[in-house]
Structure formats: structure tokens, C-alpha cells
mmCIF file of C-alpha atoms in Angstrom:
data_model
loop_
_atom_site.group_PDB
_atom_site.id
_atom_site.type_symbol
_atom_site.label_atom_id
_atom_site.label_comp_id
_atom_site.label_asym_id
_atom_site.label_seq_id
_atom_site.Cartn_x
_atom_site.Cartn_y
_atom_site.Cartn_z
ATOM 1 C CA GLU A 21 -23.051 15.457 -50.606
ATOM 2 C CA PRO A 22 -25.759 15.531 -52.911
ATOM 3 C CA GLU A 23 -28.898 14.613 -51.862
ATOM 4 C CA VAL A 24 -33.051 14.434 -52.129
ATOM 5 C CA THR A 25 -35.353 17.345 -51.671
ATOM 6 C CA GLN A 26 -38.657 17.451 -50.836
ATOM 7 C CA THR A 27 -41.579 19.842 -50.669
ATOM 8 C CA PRO A 28 -43.168 20.896 -48.815
ATOM 9 C CA SER A 29 -42.057 19.616 -45.717
ATOM 10 C CA HIS A 30 -45.438 19.780 -43.781
ATOM 11 C CA GLN A 31 -49.161 19.718 -46.205
ATOM 12 C CA VAL A 32 -52.222 19.876 -43.950
ATOM 13 C CA THR A 33 -55.375 19.479 -46.693
ATOM 14 C CA GLN A 34 -59.220 18.725 -46.029
ATOM 15 C CA MET A 35 -60.413 15.998 -46.506
ATOM 16 C CA GLY A 36 -61.479 15.583 -50.621
ATOM 17 C CA GLN A 37 -58.935 17.838 -51.516
ATOM 18 C CA GLU A 38 -56.056 17.035 -54.461
ATOM 19 C CA VAL A 39 -52.274 17.176 -52.928
ATOM 20 C CA ILE A 40 -49.145 17.337 -54.773
ATOM 21 C CA LEU A 41 -45.968 16.254 -53.398
ATOM 22 C CA ARG A 42 -42.732 17.048 -54.690
ATOM 23 C CA CYS A 43 -39.169 15.439 -54.549
ATOM 24 C CA VAL A 44 -36.169 16.517 -56.646
ATOM 25 C CA PRO A 45 -34.144 13.194 -56.997
ATOM 26 C CA ILE A 46 -30.356 13.048 -57.176
ATOM 27 C CA SER A 47 -29.054 14.066 -60.466
ATOM 28 C CA ASN A 48 -27.128 11.142 -61.869
ATOM 29 C CA HIS A 49 -30.284 8.501 -60.227
ATOM 30 C CA LEU A 50 -32.716 6.731 -62.482
ATOM 31 C CA TYR A 51 -34.817 5.263 -60.005
ATOM 32 C CA PHE A 52 -37.473 7.201 -58.223
ATOM 33 C CA TYR A 53 -39.519 5.709 -55.447
ATOM 34 C CA TRP A 54 -42.216 6.804 -52.993
ATOM 35 C CA TYR A 55 -43.205 5.249 -49.587
ATOM 36 C CA ARG A 56 -45.665 6.242 -47.372
ATOM 37 C CA GLN A 57 -45.280 5.641 -43.302
ATOM 38 C CA ILE A 58 -48.015 6.235 -40.711
ATOM 39 C CA LEU A 59 -47.401 7.424 -37.444
ATOM 40 C CA GLY A 60 -45.766 4.594 -35.357
ATOM 41 C CA GLN A 61 -46.041 1.682 -38.024
ATOM 42 C CA LYS A 62 -43.448 0.882 -40.985
ATOM 43 C CA VAL A 63 -42.518 2.308 -43.971
ATOM 44 C CA GLU A 64 -44.859 0.559 -46.820
ATOM 45 C CA PHE A 65 -43.601 0.857 -50.627
ATOM 46 C CA LEU A 66 -46.308 2.898 -52.565
ATOM 47 C CA VAL A 67 -44.636 2.602 -56.474
ATOM 48 C CA SER A 68 -41.395 3.103 -57.923
ATOM 49 C CA PHE A 69 -40.678 4.302 -61.375
ATOM 50 C CA TYR A 70 -38.224 3.891 -63.897
ATOM 51 C CA ASN A 71 -37.591 5.330 -67.764
ATOM 52 C CA ASN A 72 -40.658 7.293 -67.193
ATOM 53 C CA GLU A 73 -42.862 4.897 -66.190
ATOM 54 C CA ILE A 74 -43.990 3.044 -63.353
ATOM 55 C CA SER A 75 -42.320 -0.234 -62.615
ATOM 56 C CA GLU A 76 -43.529 -1.535 -59.603
ATOM 57 C CA LYS A 77 -46.850 -0.192 -57.599
ATOM 58 C CA SER A 78 -48.065 -1.694 -54.364
ATOM 59 C CA GLU A 79 -52.236 -2.578 -53.863
ATOM 60 C CA ILE A 80 -52.029 1.149 -51.313
ATOM 61 C CA PHE A 81 -51.324 2.603 -54.846
ATOM 62 C CA ASP A 82 -54.535 2.924 -56.113
ATOM 63 C CA ASP A 83 -56.663 5.241 -58.457
ATOM 64 C CA GLN A 84 -56.586 8.123 -56.516
ATOM 65 C CA PHE A 85 -52.784 8.151 -56.600
ATOM 66 C CA SER A 86 -50.090 9.381 -59.813
ATOM 67 C CA VAL A 87 -46.842 9.997 -60.675
ATOM 68 C CA GLU A 88 -44.633 11.753 -62.799
ATOM 69 C CA ARG A 89 -42.038 13.496 -63.661
ATOM 70 C CA PRO A 90 -43.032 16.196 -65.890
ATOM 71 C CA ASP A 91 -39.970 18.521 -66.635
ATOM 72 C CA GLY A 92 -37.286 16.154 -66.005
ATOM 73 C CA SER A 93 -36.021 17.291 -62.668
ATOM 74 C CA ASN A 94 -39.201 17.116 -60.521
ATOM 75 C CA PHE A 95 -40.591 13.622 -59.198
ATOM 76 C CA THR A 96 -44.087 14.194 -58.134
ATOM 77 C CA LEU A 97 -47.034 12.443 -56.470
ATOM 78 C CA LYS A 98 -50.425 12.900 -56.765
ATOM 79 C CA ILE A 99 -53.055 11.870 -54.180
ATOM 80 C CA ARG A 100 -56.340 13.067 -56.154
ATOM 81 C CA SER A 101 -58.824 12.905 -53.067
ATOM 82 C CA THR A 102 -57.270 12.741 -50.042
ATOM 83 C CA LYS A 103 -58.730 10.525 -47.031
ATOM 84 C CA LEU A 104 -58.370 10.575 -43.276
ATOM 85 C CA GLU A 105 -56.083 7.896 -43.580
ATOM 86 C CA ASP A 106 -53.962 9.392 -46.029
ATOM 87 C CA SER A 107 -52.406 11.378 -43.182
ATOM 88 C CA ALA A 108 -49.159 9.715 -43.199
ATOM 89 C CA MET A 109 -44.983 10.432 -43.882
ATOM 90 C CA TYR A 110 -44.219 10.525 -47.235
ATOM 91 C CA PHE A 111 -41.028 10.128 -48.261
ATOM 92 C CA CYS A 112 -39.061 9.940 -52.077
ATOM 93 C CA ALA A 113 -36.128 7.779 -52.391
ATOM 94 C CA THR A 114 -33.786 7.113 -55.507
ATOM 95 C CA LYS A 115 -31.061 5.036 -56.177
ATOM 96 C CA ILE A 116 -28.678 5.035 -59.086
ATOM 97 C CA GLY A 117 -29.549 1.588 -60.653
ATOM 98 C CA GLY A 118 -29.159 -1.965 -60.172
ATOM 99 C CA ASP A 119 -28.861 -3.922 -56.520
ATOM 100 C CA TYR A 120 -27.771 -0.175 -55.423
ATOM 101 C CA GLU A 121 -29.090 1.441 -51.769
ATOM 102 C CA GLN A 122 -31.315 3.928 -52.451
ATOM 103 C CA TYR A 123 -31.243 7.503 -50.746
ATOM 104 C CA PHE A 124 -34.227 8.850 -48.943
ATOM 105 C CA GLY A 125 -35.683 12.820 -49.025
ATOM 106 C CA PRO A 126 -36.348 14.432 -45.695
ATOM 107 C CA GLY A 127 -40.289 13.698 -46.003
ATOM 108 C CA THR A 128 -43.300 15.263 -46.265
ATOM 109 C CA ARG A 129 -45.921 15.456 -43.428
ATOM 110 C CA LEU A 130 -49.282 14.727 -44.949
ATOM 111 C CA THR A 131 -51.906 15.775 -42.602
ATOM 112 C CA VAL A 132 -55.896 15.580 -43.465
ATOM 113 C CA THR A 133 -58.443 17.154 -41.666
ATOM 114 C CA ARG B 20 -45.769 -15.142 -44.684
ATOM 115 C CA LYS B 21 -44.360 -11.221 -44.222
ATOM 116 C CA GLU B 22 -41.525 -10.657 -46.733
ATOM 117 C CA VAL B 23 -38.866 -9.227 -44.029
ATOM 118 C CA GLU B 24 -39.574 -10.059 -39.882
ATOM 119 C CA GLN B 25 -37.588 -7.962 -37.958
ATOM 120 C CA ASP B 26 -37.856 -8.241 -33.465
ATOM 121 C CA PRO B 27 -39.302 -5.192 -32.667
ATOM 122 C CA GLY B 28 -37.617 -4.694 -29.093
ATOM 123 C CA PRO B 29 -37.059 -2.316 -27.693
ATOM 124 C CA PHE B 30 -33.752 -3.300 -27.089
ATOM 125 C CA ASN B 31 -32.796 -0.873 -23.740
ATOM 126 C CA VAL B 32 -28.889 -1.435 -23.078
ATOM 127 C CA PRO B 33 -26.091 0.652 -21.412
ATOM 128 C CA GLU B 34 -23.478 2.310 -23.228
ATOM 129 C CA GLY B 35 -20.469 0.614 -24.200
ATOM 130 C CA ALA B 36 -22.858 -2.552 -24.624
ATOM 131 C CA THR B 37 -22.950 -4.964 -27.459
ATOM 132 C CA VAL B 38 -25.840 -5.493 -28.808
ATOM 133 C CA ALA B 39 -27.221 -7.595 -32.031
ATOM 134 C CA PHE B 40 -30.255 -7.382 -34.341
ATOM 135 C CA ASN B 41 -31.310 -10.265 -36.250
ATOM 136 C CA CYS B 42 -33.417 -10.288 -39.514
ATOM 137 C CA THR B 43 -35.266 -13.434 -41.285
ATOM 138 C CA TYR B 44 -36.582 -12.071 -45.070
ATOM 139 C CA SER B 45 -39.082 -14.968 -47.123
ATOM 140 C CA ASN B 46 -38.373 -14.831 -50.270
ATOM 141 C CA SER B 47 -35.336 -16.235 -51.273
ATOM 142 C CA ALA B 48 -34.556 -14.582 -54.239
ATOM 143 C CA SER B 49 -33.827 -11.568 -53.041
ATOM 144 C CA GLN B 50 -31.100 -9.715 -53.678
ATOM 145 C CA SER B 51 -29.476 -7.275 -52.417
ATOM 146 C CA PHE B 52 -29.841 -5.988 -48.300
ATOM 147 C CA PHE B 53 -29.315 -3.440 -46.163
ATOM 148 C CA TRP B 54 -29.818 -1.999 -42.941
ATOM 149 C CA TYR B 55 -30.723 1.450 -41.915
ATOM 150 C CA ARG B 56 -31.607 4.006 -39.596
ATOM 151 C CA GLN B 57 -34.041 5.808 -38.574
ATOM 152 C CA ASP B 58 -34.504 8.767 -36.229
ATOM 153 C CA CYS B 59 -38.100 9.806 -34.834
ATOM 154 C CA ARG B 60 -40.144 11.306 -37.311
ATOM 155 C CA LYS B 61 -36.856 11.576 -39.778
ATOM 156 C CA GLU B 62 -36.154 9.967 -43.173
ATOM 157 C CA PRO B 63 -34.044 6.477 -43.345
ATOM 158 C CA LYS B 64 -30.712 6.626 -43.462
ATOM 159 C CA LEU B 65 -28.271 3.721 -45.154
ATOM 160 C CA LEU B 66 -26.200 2.637 -42.194
ATOM 161 C CA MET B 67 -24.841 -0.489 -44.806
ATOM 162 C CA SER B 68 -24.952 -2.816 -47.584
ATOM 163 C CA VAL B 69 -24.778 -6.413 -45.787
ATOM 164 C CA TYR B 70 -22.452 -9.178 -48.052
ATOM 165 C CA SER B 71 -22.698 -12.725 -47.668
ATOM 166 C CA SER B 72 -19.252 -12.194 -46.958
ATOM 167 C CA GLY B 73 -19.913 -9.918 -44.297
ATOM 168 C CA ASN B 74 -18.619 -6.743 -43.588
ATOM 169 C CA GLU B 75 -17.670 -4.249 -41.016
ATOM 170 C CA ASP B 76 -17.878 -0.259 -40.961
ATOM 171 C CA GLY B 77 -16.068 0.828 -37.154
ATOM 172 C CA ARG B 78 -18.428 -0.367 -34.742
ATOM 173 C CA PHE B 79 -21.155 -2.137 -36.874
ATOM 174 C CA THR B 80 -20.676 -5.404 -38.293
ATOM 175 C CA ALA B 81 -23.384 -6.996 -41.029
ATOM 176 C CA GLN B 82 -23.972 -10.331 -42.067
ATOM 177 C CA LEU B 83 -25.841 -12.193 -44.624
ATOM 178 C CA ASN B 84 -26.743 -15.755 -44.201
ATOM 179 C CA ARG B 85 -28.366 -16.802 -47.842
ATOM 180 C CA ALA B 86 -29.021 -20.495 -47.221
ATOM 181 C CA SER B 87 -31.119 -19.274 -44.173
ATOM 182 C CA GLN B 88 -32.312 -16.545 -45.184
ATOM 183 C CA TYR B 89 -30.971 -14.273 -42.320
ATOM 184 C CA ILE B 90 -29.225 -10.896 -41.808
ATOM 185 C CA SER B 91 -27.640 -9.818 -38.395
ATOM 186 C CA LEU B 92 -26.257 -6.283 -37.371
ATOM 187 C CA LEU B 93 -24.270 -6.142 -33.996
ATOM 188 C CA ILE B 94 -23.147 -2.765 -32.643
ATOM 189 C CA ARG B 95 -20.054 -2.797 -30.325
ATOM 190 C CA ASP B 96 -19.320 -0.339 -27.581
ATOM 191 C CA SER B 97 -22.959 1.481 -28.242
ATOM 192 C CA LYS B 98 -22.929 4.873 -27.670
ATOM 193 C CA LEU B 99 -25.857 7.357 -26.656
ATOM 194 C CA SER B 100 -26.210 8.717 -30.217
ATOM 195 C CA ASP B 101 -26.774 5.187 -31.643
ATOM 196 C CA SER B 102 -30.015 5.123 -29.978
ATOM 197 C CA ALA B 103 -32.665 5.178 -32.864
ATOM 198 C CA THR B 104 -35.333 2.189 -35.094
ATOM 199 C CA TYR B 105 -33.034 -0.134 -36.843
ATOM 200 C CA LEU B 106 -34.645 -1.363 -40.343
ATOM 201 C CA CYS B 107 -33.746 -4.626 -42.294
ATOM 202 C CA VAL B 108 -34.562 -4.164 -46.076
ATOM 203 C CA VAL B 109 -34.351 -6.004 -48.558
ATOM 204 C CA TYR B 110 -34.341 -6.105 -52.223
ATOM 205 C CA ARG B 111 -36.101 -7.779 -55.025
ATOM 206 C CA GLY B 112 -37.599 -6.891 -58.629
ATOM 207 C CA ASN B 113 -37.654 -3.509 -58.319
ATOM 208 C CA GLN B 114 -39.061 -3.065 -54.528
ATOM 209 C CA PHE B 115 -37.371 -2.756 -51.254
ATOM 210 C CA TYR B 116 -39.199 -4.387 -48.534
ATOM 211 C CA PHE B 117 -38.997 -3.311 -44.989
ATOM 212 C CA GLY B 118 -39.119 -4.760 -42.053
ATOM 213 C CA THR B 119 -41.066 -3.435 -38.802
ATOM 214 C CA GLY B 120 -37.554 -2.449 -37.170
ATOM 215 C CA THR B 121 -35.868 -2.809 -34.116
ATOM 216 C CA SER B 122 -35.992 0.158 -31.789
ATOM 217 C CA LEU B 123 -32.866 0.650 -29.593
ATOM 218 C CA THR B 124 -31.933 2.660 -26.577
ATOM 219 C CA VAL B 125 -28.976 3.256 -24.973
ATOM 220 C CA ILE B 126 -28.994 4.251 -22.095
ATOM 221 C CA PRO B 127 -26.105 6.633 -19.711
#
């Protein structure tokens, strides 16, 4: 069964450093999402991406965040200057379209020290 | 008011019990509805979509009441492997809104 993959599985970085989290969506899926989940808290929407542009973003997704699909396969989330409070699981999710369900990747655990 | 509200639990039930989870959503324009399951430190996995006519998948039954803006999940004959957090998810305007999740532990 096709699945969403994410790399790395765990990233440790120092405060102020840039990180790039990578996702490979299911091949025929057209809508892409990033979420974060701080330990013990709920899944929070960051951004949705369709047709090579952002379609929705939350107030969490400020200027330090960016997304792109540089080569038509990978979907990346960049955090420019990480803060301690960025420590969380980051999940990529994709869906085929419309009202269909989304499928999640296994997540990247980001630890900012 | 939160987009999606769930009772966080925890629900601790014996094996074989029937357990029901409820969820309410605030925006009547919400388009589609889902239950996801999340195991500790893992990604959410789709359990089932929820339709107004109700739908069943084995031991799991989901119901949607659009008039009351209410979604439910019923688990019959609980198994130890059902222990997880159950997330109510609502889709509207190309955004998915998550509840905080309801924690279930099935006890031998």
C-alpha cells in the first residue's frame, strides 16, 4: 500500500539554526499538509499546499516557516531560525483531493536545544 | 469556541466492553468528518470516515448528526489493541481541524 514517508525521523538542532524537514507524498495525491504536535498536546494545523502554492496557513505558520515542492516529489518544511518552542513532532499529510481523507507520514521529531 | 471538542477521558474499560466517544463541531459549514486513531508517539491513522447515514466497519460504528453538529464513535467488544487516543477530525475549506483526542485504555 502506498504511504507517505518523512525524513529524518529525528532531528536535533541548536536554537537559531535552520532545519528542513522532508516529506514524500503518495504519488497521485495533490494536496499536502504540515502539522505539528507538541508532546501531550493536540495535532495543530500549520499549512496546506496545492498546485504549487499555499492555500491555507495557521497563525503558527509565521515568517520563520516556509514550504516548497522543489522537484515535484519532495514536499519540504523549512524553519529558518529555530526556537526552543519549535520542539515537537512534525507530520506531513497528503490527500488525493476534494473531501477525501488525508494520510499521514510517520513524523519527524524535532528537538531544539 | 473550539472548532472541534472532545471529552479527553481517559476511558478505562475492560476487554469486551462497549465504549462510545462523542465529538461536537462548531461550524455548520463543515464538509466531511473522520475518526483517526493515534498510538503514543505515532502518526494519526485513519479509522473511518463518518457519514450522515451512519457507517460500520467491523466492531466500529460512526454516526454524524448534522443538525446537532455531533459525531460519535462506538466500539463494541473492545480489544486490548484498541487502546489508543481517538481523534475527531473535521474538514472545512481545505483545512482539517482536530479535536484534542479521547484516550482509551482497554484493561485485561
